[in-house]
Every structure is written in C-alpha cells, then in structure tokens.
mmCIF file of N, CA and C and ligand atoms in Angstrom:
data_model
loop_
_atom_site.group_PDB
_atom_site.id
_atom_site.type_symbol
_atom_site.label_atom_id
_atom_site.label_comp_id
_atom_site.label_asym_id
_atom_site.label_seq_id
_atom_site.Cartn_x
_atom_site.Cartn_y
_atom_site.Cartn_z
ATOM 1 N N MET A 30 0.823 -1.220 -0.022
ATOM 2 C CA MET A 30 0.010 -0.011 -0.025
ATOM 3 C C MET A 30 0.842 1.250 0.019
ATOM 4 N N GLU A 31 2.083 1.166 0.610
ATOM 5 C CA GLU A 31 2.947 2.369 0.553
ATOM 6 C C GLU A 31 3.227 2.848 -0.834
ATOM 7 N N GLU A 32 3.546 1.870 -1.699
ATOM 8 C CA GLU A 32 3.965 2.244 -3.110
ATOM 9 C C GLU A 32 2.685 2.809 -3.805
ATOM 10 N N LEU A 33 1.529 2.196 -3.595
ATOM 11 C CA LEU A 33 0.308 2.621 -4.251
ATOM 12 C C LEU A 33 -0.031 4.066 -3.751
ATOM 13 N N PHE A 34 0.150 4.303 -2.486
ATOM 14 C CA PHE A 34 -0.083 5.655 -1.972
ATOM 15 C C PHE A 34 0.860 6.696 -2.560
ATOM 16 N N GLU A 35 2.093 6.321 -2.745
ATOM 17 C CA GLU A 35 3.066 7.247 -3.355
ATOM 18 C C GLU A 35 2.637 7.592 -4.777
ATOM 19 N N ILE A 36 2.138 6.558 -5.513
ATOM 20 C CA ILE A 36 1.654 6.794 -6.877
ATOM 21 C C ILE A 36 0.474 7.755 -6.855
ATOM 22 N N ALA A 37 -0.422 7.589 -5.882
ATOM 23 C CA ALA A 37 -1.585 8.502 -5.730
ATOM 24 C C ALA A 37 -1.135 9.934 -5.425
ATOM 25 N N ARG A 38 -0.056 10.021 -4.629
ATOM 26 C CA ARG A 38 0.459 11.393 -4.362
ATOM 27 C C ARG A 38 1.015 12.085 -5.599
ATOM 28 N N GLN A 39 1.673 11.295 -6.414
ATOM 29 C CA GLN A 39 2.196 11.812 -7.675
ATOM 30 C C GLN A 39 1.020 12.247 -8.597
ATOM 31 N N ALA A 40 -0.009 11.388 -8.618
ATOM 32 C CA ALA A 40 -1.182 11.694 -9.476
ATOM 33 C C ALA A 40 -1.833 12.947 -9.060
ATOM 34 N N ALA A 41 -1.850 13.254 -7.764
ATOM 35 C CA ALA A 41 -2.510 14.461 -7.304
ATOM 36 C C ALA A 41 -1.886 15.710 -7.820
ATOM 37 N N LEU A 42 -0.584 15.632 -8.228
ATOM 38 C CA LEU A 42 0.047 16.830 -8.810
ATOM 39 C C LEU A 42 -0.527 17.293 -10.023
ATOM 40 N N ASN A 43 -1.281 16.382 -10.767
ATOM 41 C CA ASN A 43 -1.912 16.739 -11.997
ATOM 42 C C ASN A 43 -3.327 17.243 -11.803
ATOM 43 N N ALA A 44 -3.746 17.336 -10.546
ATOM 44 C CA ALA A 44 -5.183 17.736 -10.337
ATOM 45 C C ALA A 44 -5.429 19.073 -10.931
ATOM 46 N N TYR A 45 -6.697 19.213 -11.409
ATOM 47 C CA TYR A 45 -7.133 20.484 -11.944
ATOM 48 C C TYR A 45 -8.187 20.992 -10.920
ATOM 49 N N ALA A 46 -7.734 21.813 -9.993
ATOM 50 C CA ALA A 46 -8.605 22.246 -8.874
ATOM 51 C C ALA A 46 -8.479 23.676 -8.591
ATOM 52 N N PRO A 47 -8.839 24.544 -9.564
ATOM 53 C CA PRO A 47 -8.615 25.983 -9.429
ATOM 54 C C PRO A 47 -9.725 26.581 -8.541
ATOM 55 N N TYR A 48 -10.758 25.822 -8.222
ATOM 56 C CA TYR A 48 -11.857 26.385 -7.394
ATOM 57 C C TYR A 48 -11.732 25.996 -5.939
ATOM 58 N N SER A 49 -11.442 24.750 -5.664
ATOM 59 C CA SER A 49 -11.334 24.307 -4.320
ATOM 60 C C SER A 49 -9.874 24.366 -3.805
ATOM 61 N N HIS A 50 -8.958 24.408 -4.713
ATOM 62 C CA HIS A 50 -7.480 24.316 -4.337
ATOM 63 C C HIS A 50 -7.259 23.089 -3.433
ATOM 64 N N PHE A 51 -8.001 22.056 -3.774
ATOM 65 C CA PHE A 51 -7.886 20.838 -2.921
ATOM 66 C C PHE A 51 -7.524 19.710 -3.942
ATOM 67 N N ARG A 52 -6.258 19.385 -3.972
ATOM 68 C CA ARG A 52 -5.739 18.387 -4.958
ATOM 69 C C ARG A 52 -5.787 17.014 -4.400
ATOM 70 N N VAL A 53 -6.387 16.134 -5.193
ATOM 71 C CA VAL A 53 -6.520 14.722 -4.737
ATOM 72 C C VAL A 53 -6.027 13.812 -5.886
ATOM 73 N N GLY A 54 -5.310 12.784 -5.468
ATOM 74 C CA GLY A 54 -4.879 11.713 -6.394
ATOM 75 C C GLY A 54 -5.333 10.384 -6.001
ATOM 76 N N ALA A 55 -5.568 9.501 -6.918
ATOM 77 C CA ALA A 55 -6.010 8.173 -6.597
ATOM 78 C C ALA A 55 -5.158 7.162 -7.397
ATOM 79 N N ALA A 56 -4.850 6.059 -6.862
ATOM 80 C CA ALA A 56 -4.118 4.944 -7.564
ATOM 81 C C ALA A 56 -4.917 3.638 -7.308
ATOM 82 N N LEU A 57 -5.247 3.043 -8.393
ATOM 83 C CA LEU A 57 -6.125 1.781 -8.349
ATOM 84 C C LEU A 57 -5.335 0.654 -8.968
ATOM 85 N N ARG A 58 -5.135 -0.366 -8.118
ATOM 86 C CA ARG A 58 -4.409 -1.561 -8.687
ATOM 87 C C ARG A 58 -5.382 -2.548 -9.299
ATOM 88 N N ALA A 59 -5.163 -2.936 -10.520
ATOM 89 C CA ALA A 59 -6.003 -3.902 -11.161
ATOM 90 C C ALA A 59 -5.592 -5.311 -10.784
ATOM 91 N N ALA A 60 -6.463 -6.278 -11.095
ATOM 92 C CA ALA A 60 -6.175 -7.673 -10.677
ATOM 93 C C ALA A 60 -4.885 -8.185 -11.326
ATOM 94 N N ASP A 61 -4.491 -7.700 -12.444
ATOM 95 C CA ASP A 61 -3.235 -8.133 -13.089
ATOM 96 C C ASP A 61 -2.000 -7.329 -12.599
ATOM 97 N N GLY A 62 -2.211 -6.449 -11.626
ATOM 98 C CA GLY A 62 -1.112 -5.658 -11.072
ATOM 99 C C GLY A 62 -0.891 -4.318 -11.646
ATOM 100 N N THR A 63 -1.485 -4.068 -12.763
ATOM 101 C CA THR A 63 -1.337 -2.761 -13.430
ATOM 102 C C THR A 63 -1.993 -1.638 -12.518
ATOM 103 N N VAL A 64 -1.370 -0.534 -12.455
ATOM 104 C CA VAL A 64 -1.921 0.554 -11.593
ATOM 105 C C VAL A 64 -2.456 1.661 -12.505
ATOM 106 N N TYR A 65 -3.676 2.096 -12.246
ATOM 107 C CA TYR A 65 -4.288 3.237 -12.960
ATOM 108 C C TYR A 65 -4.482 4.387 -12.005
ATOM 109 N N THR A 66 -4.192 5.575 -12.490
ATOM 110 C CA THR A 66 -4.230 6.707 -11.583
ATOM 111 C C THR A 66 -5.353 7.724 -12.071
ATOM 112 N N GLY A 67 -5.724 8.586 -11.159
ATOM 113 C CA GLY A 67 -6.681 9.614 -11.469
ATOM 114 C C GLY A 67 -6.439 10.807 -10.557
ATOM 115 N N CYS A 68 -6.965 11.961 -10.950
ATOM 116 C CA CYS A 68 -6.920 13.155 -10.121
ATOM 117 C C CYS A 68 -8.266 13.852 -10.253
ATOM 118 N N ASN A 69 -8.541 14.783 -9.366
ATOM 119 C CA ASN A 69 -9.775 15.452 -9.512
ATOM 120 C C ASN A 69 -9.668 16.517 -10.635
ATOM 121 N N VAL A 70 -10.827 16.592 -11.366
ATOM 122 C CA VAL A 70 -10.870 17.494 -12.520
ATOM 123 C C VAL A 70 -12.117 18.359 -12.283
ATOM 124 N N GLU A 71 -11.861 19.613 -11.841
ATOM 125 C CA GLU A 71 -13.020 20.471 -11.506
ATOM 126 C C GLU A 71 -13.539 21.160 -12.758
ATOM 127 N N ASN A 72 -14.702 21.795 -12.588
ATOM 128 C CA ASN A 72 -15.277 22.532 -13.631
ATOM 129 C C ASN A 72 -16.025 23.760 -13.069
ATOM 130 N N ARG A 73 -16.047 24.838 -13.876
ATOM 131 C CA ARG A 73 -16.625 26.082 -13.384
ATOM 132 C C ARG A 73 -18.139 25.897 -13.112
ATOM 133 N N SER A 74 -18.783 24.842 -13.569
ATOM 134 C CA SER A 74 -20.159 24.551 -13.217
ATOM 135 C C SER A 74 -20.222 23.823 -11.897
ATOM 136 N N PHE A 75 -19.067 23.554 -11.305
ATOM 137 C CA PHE A 75 -18.940 22.842 -10.038
ATOM 138 C C PHE A 75 -19.522 21.442 -10.030
ATOM 139 N N GLY A 76 -20.813 21.304 -10.444
ATOM 140 C CA GLY A 76 -21.409 19.973 -10.378
ATOM 141 C C GLY A 76 -20.821 18.995 -11.331
ATOM 142 N N LEU A 77 -20.099 19.449 -12.299
ATOM 143 C CA LEU A 77 -19.508 18.493 -13.245
ATOM 144 C C LEU A 77 -18.131 17.980 -12.822
ATOM 145 N N THR A 78 -17.705 18.470 -11.683
ATOM 146 C CA THR A 78 -16.416 18.001 -11.167
ATOM 147 C C THR A 78 -16.328 16.489 -11.037
ATOM 148 N N ILE A 79 -15.213 15.915 -11.438
ATOM 149 C CA ILE A 79 -15.041 14.493 -11.172
ATOM 150 C C ILE A 79 -13.926 14.277 -10.163
ATOM 151 N N CYS A 80 -14.154 13.453 -9.244
ATOM 152 C CA CYS A 80 -13.213 13.211 -8.194
ATOM 153 C C CYS A 80 -12.086 12.273 -8.733
ATOM 154 N N ALA A 81 -10.981 12.273 -7.963
ATOM 155 C CA ALA A 81 -9.790 11.501 -8.320
ATOM 156 C C ALA A 81 -10.141 9.976 -8.443
ATOM 157 N N GLU A 82 -10.919 9.536 -7.534
ATOM 158 C CA GLU A 82 -11.231 8.065 -7.466
ATOM 159 C C GLU A 82 -11.997 7.627 -8.711
ATOM 160 N N ARG A 83 -13.031 8.383 -9.071
ATOM 161 C CA ARG A 83 -13.795 8.000 -10.242
ATOM 162 C C ARG A 83 -12.983 8.179 -11.536
ATOM 163 N N SER A 84 -12.138 9.176 -11.489
ATOM 164 C CA SER A 84 -11.234 9.376 -12.621
ATOM 165 C C SER A 84 -10.290 8.198 -12.818
ATOM 166 N N ALA A 85 -9.812 7.590 -11.741
ATOM 167 C CA ALA A 85 -8.987 6.407 -11.828
ATOM 168 C C ALA A 85 -9.785 5.162 -12.310
ATOM 169 N N VAL A 86 -11.001 5.114 -11.857
ATOM 170 C CA VAL A 86 -11.890 3.965 -12.332
ATOM 171 C C VAL A 86 -12.071 4.087 -13.857
ATOM 172 N N VAL A 87 -12.315 5.267 -14.314
ATOM 173 C CA VAL A 87 -12.531 5.493 -15.771
ATOM 174 C C VAL A 87 -11.258 5.177 -16.540
ATOM 175 N N GLN A 88 -10.103 5.476 -16.002
ATOM 176 C CA GLN A 88 -8.854 5.140 -16.627
ATOM 177 C C GLN A 88 -8.718 3.602 -16.805
ATOM 178 N N GLY A 89 -8.932 2.892 -15.667
ATOM 179 C CA GLY A 89 -8.771 1.487 -15.740
ATOM 180 C C GLY A 89 -9.742 0.795 -16.651
ATOM 181 N N ILE A 90 -11.062 1.148 -16.480
ATOM 182 C CA ILE A 90 -12.086 0.519 -17.352
ATOM 183 C C ILE A 90 -11.790 0.763 -18.799
ATOM 184 N N SER A 91 -11.349 2.035 -19.065
ATOM 185 C CA SER A 91 -11.045 2.379 -20.519
ATOM 186 C C SER A 91 -9.937 1.541 -21.054
ATOM 187 N N LYS A 92 -9.068 1.034 -20.192
ATOM 188 C CA LYS A 92 -7.962 0.177 -20.658
ATOM 189 C C LYS A 92 -8.297 -1.327 -20.590
ATOM 190 N N GLY A 93 -9.585 -1.609 -20.311
ATOM 191 C CA GLY A 93 -9.980 -2.990 -20.391
ATOM 192 C C GLY A 93 -9.974 -3.732 -19.081
ATOM 193 N N ARG A 94 -9.650 -3.069 -17.935
ATOM 194 C CA ARG A 94 -9.650 -3.728 -16.651
ATOM 195 C C ARG A 94 -10.967 -3.497 -15.928
ATOM 196 N N GLN A 95 -11.471 -4.569 -15.292
ATOM 197 C CA GLN A 95 -12.821 -4.411 -14.604
ATOM 198 C C GLN A 95 -12.788 -4.907 -13.180
ATOM 199 N N VAL A 96 -11.656 -5.418 -12.758
ATOM 200 C CA VAL A 96 -11.499 -5.869 -11.356
ATOM 201 C C VAL A 96 -10.279 -5.195 -10.794
ATOM 202 N N PHE A 97 -10.491 -4.546 -9.608
ATOM 203 C CA PHE A 97 -9.413 -3.843 -8.931
ATOM 204 C C PHE A 97 -9.262 -4.391 -7.497
ATOM 205 N N THR A 98 -8.000 -4.464 -7.080
ATOM 206 C CA THR A 98 -7.747 -5.131 -5.812
ATOM 207 C C THR A 98 -7.298 -4.190 -4.645
ATOM 208 N N ALA A 99 -6.938 -2.983 -4.997
ATOM 209 C CA ALA A 99 -6.544 -2.047 -3.977
ATOM 210 C C ALA A 99 -6.645 -0.604 -4.458
ATOM 211 N N LEU A 100 -6.910 0.305 -3.539
ATOM 212 C CA LEU A 100 -7.044 1.714 -3.856
ATOM 213 C C LEU A 100 -6.317 2.557 -2.854
ATOM 214 N N ALA A 101 -5.621 3.591 -3.342
ATOM 215 C CA ALA A 101 -4.949 4.570 -2.438
ATOM 216 C C ALA A 101 -5.392 5.946 -2.870
ATOM 217 N N ILE A 102 -5.620 6.771 -1.886
ATOM 218 C CA ILE A 102 -6.133 8.144 -2.169
ATOM 219 C C ILE A 102 -5.231 9.128 -1.409
ATOM 220 N N ALA A 103 -4.704 10.146 -2.107
ATOM 221 C CA ALA A 103 -3.831 11.129 -1.430
ATOM 222 C C ALA A 103 -4.438 12.534 -1.559
ATOM 223 N N SER A 104 -4.532 13.195 -0.476
ATOM 224 C CA SER A 104 -5.068 14.545 -0.489
ATOM 225 C C SER A 104 -3.826 15.446 -0.124
ATOM 226 N N LEU A 105 -3.391 16.253 -1.146
ATOM 227 C CA LEU A 105 -2.188 17.064 -0.869
ATOM 228 C C LEU A 105 -2.418 18.287 0.018
ATOM 229 N N ASP A 106 -3.641 18.847 -0.030
ATOM 230 C CA ASP A 106 -3.920 20.096 0.615
ATOM 231 C C ASP A 106 -4.724 19.970 1.905
ATOM 232 N N SER A 107 -4.651 18.768 2.463
ATOM 233 C CA SER A 107 -5.242 18.554 3.787
ATOM 234 C C SER A 107 -4.179 17.842 4.605
ATOM 235 N N GLU A 108 -4.007 18.275 5.809
ATOM 236 C CA GLU A 108 -2.944 17.633 6.652
ATOM 237 C C GLU A 108 -3.495 16.265 7.027
ATOM 238 N N LYS A 109 -4.751 16.195 7.387
ATOM 239 C CA LYS A 109 -5.324 14.942 7.825
ATOM 240 C C LYS A 109 -5.939 14.157 6.667
ATOM 241 N N PRO A 110 -6.024 12.820 6.837
ATOM 242 C CA PRO A 110 -6.623 11.967 5.741
ATOM 243 C C PRO A 110 -8.084 12.363 5.492
ATOM 244 N N VAL A 111 -8.425 12.415 4.196
ATOM 245 C CA VAL A 111 -9.801 12.694 3.814
ATOM 246 C C VAL A 111 -10.387 11.478 3.086
ATOM 247 N N GLY A 112 -11.470 10.987 3.571
ATOM 248 C CA GLY A 112 -12.083 9.774 2.974
ATOM 249 C C GLY A 112 -12.813 10.155 1.701
ATOM 250 N N PRO A 113 -13.033 9.131 0.857
ATOM 251 C CA PRO A 113 -13.655 9.370 -0.452
ATOM 252 C C PRO A 113 -15.157 9.814 -0.256
ATOM 253 N N CYS A 114 -15.717 10.561 -1.160
ATOM 254 C CA CYS A 114 -17.085 10.980 -1.087
ATOM 255 C C CYS A 114 -18.046 9.824 -1.363
ATOM 256 N N GLY A 115 -19.246 10.007 -1.063
ATOM 257 C CA GLY A 115 -20.253 8.946 -1.184
ATOM 258 C C GLY A 115 -20.419 8.401 -2.574
ATOM 259 N N ALA A 116 -20.442 9.296 -3.555
ATOM 260 C CA ALA A 116 -20.532 8.819 -4.981
ATOM 261 C C ALA A 116 -19.356 7.975 -5.313
ATOM 262 N N CYS A 117 -18.131 8.346 -4.940
ATOM 263 C CA CYS A 117 -16.971 7.515 -5.246
ATOM 264 C C CYS A 117 -16.988 6.207 -4.560
ATOM 265 N N ARG A 118 -17.491 6.165 -3.308
ATOM 266 C CA ARG A 118 -17.555 4.849 -2.613
ATOM 267 C C ARG A 118 -18.411 3.869 -3.382
ATOM 268 N N GLN A 119 -19.508 4.401 -3.891
ATOM 269 C CA GLN A 119 -20.449 3.474 -4.624
ATOM 270 C C GLN A 119 -19.826 3.104 -5.973
ATOM 271 N N VAL A 120 -19.244 4.053 -6.657
ATOM 272 C CA VAL A 120 -18.695 3.704 -7.979
ATOM 273 C C VAL A 120 -17.514 2.740 -7.875
ATOM 274 N N VAL A 121 -16.624 3.000 -6.935
ATOM 275 C CA VAL A 121 -15.446 2.118 -6.743
ATOM 276 C C VAL A 121 -15.964 0.728 -6.337
ATOM 277 N N SER A 122 -16.983 0.645 -5.445
ATOM 278 C CA SER A 122 -17.488 -0.637 -4.951
ATOM 279 C C SER A 122 -17.953 -1.563 -6.061
ATOM 280 N N GLU A 123 -18.367 -0.951 -7.168
ATOM 281 C CA GLU A 123 -18.838 -1.742 -8.340
ATOM 282 C C GLU A 123 -17.765 -2.703 -8.824
ATOM 283 N N PHE A 124 -16.483 -2.301 -8.683
ATOM 284 C CA PHE A 124 -15.398 -3.034 -9.268
ATOM 285 C C PHE A 124 -14.373 -3.655 -8.304
ATOM 286 N N MET A 125 -14.756 -3.647 -7.045
ATOM 287 C CA MET A 125 -13.855 -4.223 -5.998
ATOM 288 C C MET A 125 -14.568 -5.225 -5.086
ATOM 289 N N ALA A 126 -13.886 -6.251 -4.591
ATOM 290 C CA ALA A 126 -14.465 -7.093 -3.621
ATOM 291 C C ALA A 126 -14.617 -6.265 -2.292
ATOM 292 N N THR A 127 -15.585 -6.711 -1.500
ATOM 293 C CA THR A 127 -15.857 -5.892 -0.294
ATOM 294 C C THR A 127 -14.672 -5.802 0.671
ATOM 295 N N ASP A 128 -13.747 -6.869 0.618
ATOM 296 C CA ASP A 128 -12.615 -6.827 1.531
ATOM 297 C C ASP A 128 -11.367 -6.175 0.919
ATOM 298 N N ALA A 129 -11.533 -5.549 -0.265
ATOM 299 C CA ALA A 129 -10.361 -4.930 -0.898
ATOM 300 C C ALA A 129 -9.889 -3.711 -0.073
ATOM 301 N N PRO A 130 -8.536 -3.663 0.108
ATOM 302 C CA PRO A 130 -7.970 -2.573 0.934
ATOM 303 C C PRO A 130 -8.056 -1.231 0.309
ATOM 304 N N VAL A 131 -8.299 -0.209 1.121
ATOM 305 C CA VAL A 131 -8.327 1.190 0.693
ATOM 306 C C VAL A 131 -7.457 1.939 1.738
ATOM 307 N N ARG A 132 -6.532 2.786 1.227
ATOM 308 C CA ARG A 132 -5.787 3.660 2.107
ATOM 309 C C ARG A 132 -6.025 5.072 1.688
ATOM 310 N N PHE A 133 -6.395 5.981 2.620
ATOM 311 C CA PHE A 133 -6.444 7.418 2.326
ATOM 312 C C PHE A 133 -5.632 8.175 3.311
ATOM 313 N N GLY A 134 -4.884 9.162 2.767
ATOM 314 C CA GLY A 134 -3.932 9.902 3.641
ATOM 315 C C GLY A 134 -3.821 11.336 3.222
ATOM 316 N N GLY A 135 -3.412 12.113 4.181
ATOM 317 C CA GLY A 135 -3.177 13.573 3.964
ATOM 318 C C GLY A 135 -1.662 13.864 3.882
ATOM 319 N N SER A 136 -1.394 15.194 3.991
ATOM 320 C CA SER A 136 -0.046 15.608 3.797
ATOM 321 C C SER A 136 0.851 15.489 5.048
ATOM 322 N N ASP A 137 0.217 15.164 6.234
ATOM 323 C CA ASP A 137 1.056 15.088 7.424
ATOM 324 C C ASP A 137 1.607 13.649 7.602
ATOM 325 N N GLY A 138 1.372 12.818 6.680
ATOM 326 C CA GLY A 138 1.975 11.462 6.770
ATOM 327 C C GLY A 138 1.074 10.417 7.438
ATOM 328 N N THR A 139 -0.015 10.919 7.994
ATOM 329 C CA THR A 139 -0.977 9.978 8.595
ATOM 330 C C THR A 139 -1.918 9.463 7.531
ATOM 331 N N TYR A 140 -2.449 8.243 7.798
ATOM 332 C CA TYR A 140 -3.370 7.629 6.834
ATOM 333 C C TYR A 140 -4.345 6.728 7.588
ATOM 334 N N THR A 141 -5.393 6.434 6.841
ATOM 335 C CA THR A 141 -6.375 5.442 7.394
ATOM 336 C C THR A 141 -6.396 4.278 6.435
ATOM 337 N N ASP A 142 -6.313 3.064 7.021
ATOM 338 C CA ASP A 142 -6.386 1.846 6.235
ATOM 339 C C ASP A 142 -7.757 1.247 6.515
ATOM 340 N N THR A 143 -8.487 0.963 5.453
ATOM 341 C CA THR A 143 -9.857 0.407 5.604
ATOM 342 C C THR A 143 -10.115 -0.513 4.397
ATOM 343 N N THR A 144 -11.364 -0.864 4.193
ATOM 344 C CA THR A 144 -11.794 -1.686 3.023
ATOM 345 C C THR A 144 -12.953 -0.985 2.361
ATOM 346 N N ILE A 145 -13.205 -1.322 1.126
ATOM 347 C CA ILE A 145 -14.363 -0.740 0.428
ATOM 348 C C ILE A 145 -15.637 -1.145 1.124
ATOM 349 N N GLY A 146 -15.691 -2.348 1.682
ATOM 350 C CA GLY A 146 -16.844 -2.806 2.418
ATOM 351 C C GLY A 146 -17.140 -1.995 3.649
ATOM 352 N N GLU A 147 -16.130 -1.526 4.303
ATOM 353 C CA GLU A 147 -16.301 -0.672 5.511
ATOM 354 C C GLU A 147 -16.782 0.751 5.044
ATOM 355 N N LEU A 148 -16.233 1.192 3.929
ATOM 356 C CA LEU A 148 -16.566 2.532 3.396
ATOM 357 C C LEU A 148 -17.967 2.544 2.832
ATOM 358 N N TYR A 149 -18.387 1.414 2.332
ATOM 359 C CA TYR A 149 -19.750 1.332 1.632
ATOM 360 C C TYR A 149 -20.465 0.074 2.100
ATOM 361 N N PRO A 150 -20.951 0.100 3.369
ATOM 362 C CA PRO A 150 -21.483 -1.071 4.002
ATOM 363 C C PRO A 150 -22.977 -1.311 3.497
ATOM 364 N N TYR A 151 -23.462 -2.458 3.885
ATOM 365 C CA TYR A 151 -24.871 -2.855 3.576
ATOM 366 C C TYR A 151 -25.129 -2.773 2.089
ATOM 367 N N ASP A 152 -24.166 -3.261 1.362
ATOM 368 C CA ASP A 152 -24.234 -3.159 -0.126
ATOM 369 C C ASP A 152 -24.894 -4.383 -0.629
ATOM 370 N N SER A 153 -26.219 -4.524 -0.474
ATOM 371 C CA SER A 153 -26.975 -5.722 -0.803
ATOM 372 C C SER A 153 -26.905 -6.015 -2.272
ATOM 373 N N LEU A 154 -26.812 -5.002 -3.138
ATOM 374 C CA LEU A 154 -26.768 -5.248 -4.543
ATOM 375 C C LEU A 154 -25.335 -5.343 -5.154
ATOM 376 N N HIS A 155 -24.375 -5.650 -4.291
ATOM 377 C CA HIS A 155 -22.983 -5.696 -4.770
ATOM 378 C C HIS A 155 -22.763 -6.555 -5.955
ATOM 379 N N ASP A 156 -23.446 -7.706 -5.969
ATOM 380 C CA ASP A 156 -23.146 -8.631 -7.073
ATOM 381 C C ASP A 156 -24.260 -8.651 -8.123
ATOM 382 N N LEU A 157 -25.007 -7.576 -8.194
ATOM 383 C CA LEU A 157 -26.128 -7.508 -9.182
ATOM 384 C C LEU A 157 -25.670 -7.733 -10.583
ATOM 385 N N ALA A 158 -24.515 -7.169 -10.986
ATOM 386 C CA ALA A 158 -24.072 -7.270 -12.380
ATOM 387 C C ALA A 158 -23.910 -8.752 -12.794
ATOM 388 N N GLN A 159 -23.388 -9.546 -11.781
ATOM 389 C CA GLN A 159 -23.140 -10.952 -12.107
ATOM 390 C C GLN A 159 -24.387 -11.813 -12.217
ATOM 391 N N THR A 160 -25.430 -11.319 -11.599
ATOM 392 C CA THR A 160 -26.678 -12.132 -11.491
ATOM 393 C C THR A 160 -27.636 -11.780 -12.606
ATOM 394 N N LEU A 161 -27.435 -10.745 -13.371
ATOM 395 C CA LEU A 161 -28.359 -10.389 -14.422
ATOM 396 C C LEU A 161 -28.084 -11.131 -15.676
HETATM 397 N N1 THU B 8 -12.347 15.211 -4.064
HETATM 398 C C1 THU B 8 -11.785 14.101 -4.634
HETATM 399 O O1 THU B 8 -11.301 14.107 -5.737
HETATM 400 N N2 THU B 8 -11.803 12.969 -3.931
HETATM 401 C C2 THU B 8 -12.201 12.863 -2.611
HETATM 402 O O2 THU B 8 -12.119 11.800 -2.039
HETATM 403 C C3 THU B 8 -12.718 14.042 -1.904
HETATM 404 C C4 THU B 8 -12.980 15.265 -2.770
HETATM 405 C C5 THU B 8 -12.251 16.493 -4.815
HETATM 406 C C6 THU B 8 -13.541 17.016 -5.366
HETATM 407 C C7 THU B 8 -13.258 18.513 -5.452
HETATM 408 O O3 THU B 8 -12.572 18.730 -6.671
HETATM 409 C C8 THU B 8 -12.333 18.733 -4.313
HETATM 410 O O4 THU B 8 -11.745 17.507 -3.940
HETATM 411 C C9 THU B 8 -12.939 19.389 -3.099
HETATM 412 O O5 THU B 8 -14.042 18.603 -2.633
#
C-alpha cells in the first residue's frame, strides 16, 4: 500500500482544482497488477467536477480492466486523511471485492487503512451485475 499511496500522491500533482484548491490523487491496482491513476478535474459549473477516485476507475475501465484489488487516495492540501465521497464509494465498490483494501492519507503522513466494504456497507446489490 505504501507504493500505491506514493503513486496516488504523484497523480494528485496533475489535479485541476482551481476552485477548491484541494488536490486529490488516486491509484487503483487492477487484478493483473497494473496501476491506474486519477486526479480530480473540476469545472466552473462545480457539479460537473469528477473526483480522483472516479477518474482512476474510468482510466482502468477504459484500458480494459474491470476488477481492482486495492485503492490509495492522497489529499495534498489537507494535513489529515480525507475519505472518499459517497458517490466515489459506490462507484469504486462496483469493481472491487468488499474486503479490498483502501488507504487514504493527507499531507502530514498519517493515513487510514480500511476496506471498500467498510466505506460502503450494507451493499446488498454488490453482485447484481453478475446475477443479471
Ligand atoms: N475530491 C476528490 O477528488 N476525492 C475525494 O475523495 C474528496 C474530494 C475532490 C472534489 C473536489 O474537486 C475537491 O476534492 C474538493 O471537494
């Protein structure tokens, strides 16, 4: 997870965040070991902003990966770790097992280690795609 977190930190440097000045990077490890990154991309309409986590999911899916085994999220402009937003928890959960590890950390070196199942609990429809 240390390596994945460092990749997320690097990805955050590419964030487009002129409105919030809050740069976030995400690194998503695919089942084959490949890592896909994302950063937040804001928009002057605000509502069209895409978070780093969903940006990383889009990168991976676009390259043909649909299963991810670990996620790291780095917030450069917050000392303390900032957890993913609700929308990202749901979108990420679509492509990860509930026990998949997630690390989120801030700039002071502290981080939280958790799982997507803890971040998005009571996910009764988790396997809906497989059952249709
Ligand atoms: N943001 C992310 O990209 N990921 C998170 O986990 C939290 C929030 C972005 C959205 C917006 O561009 C900025 O951070 C402030 O909310």
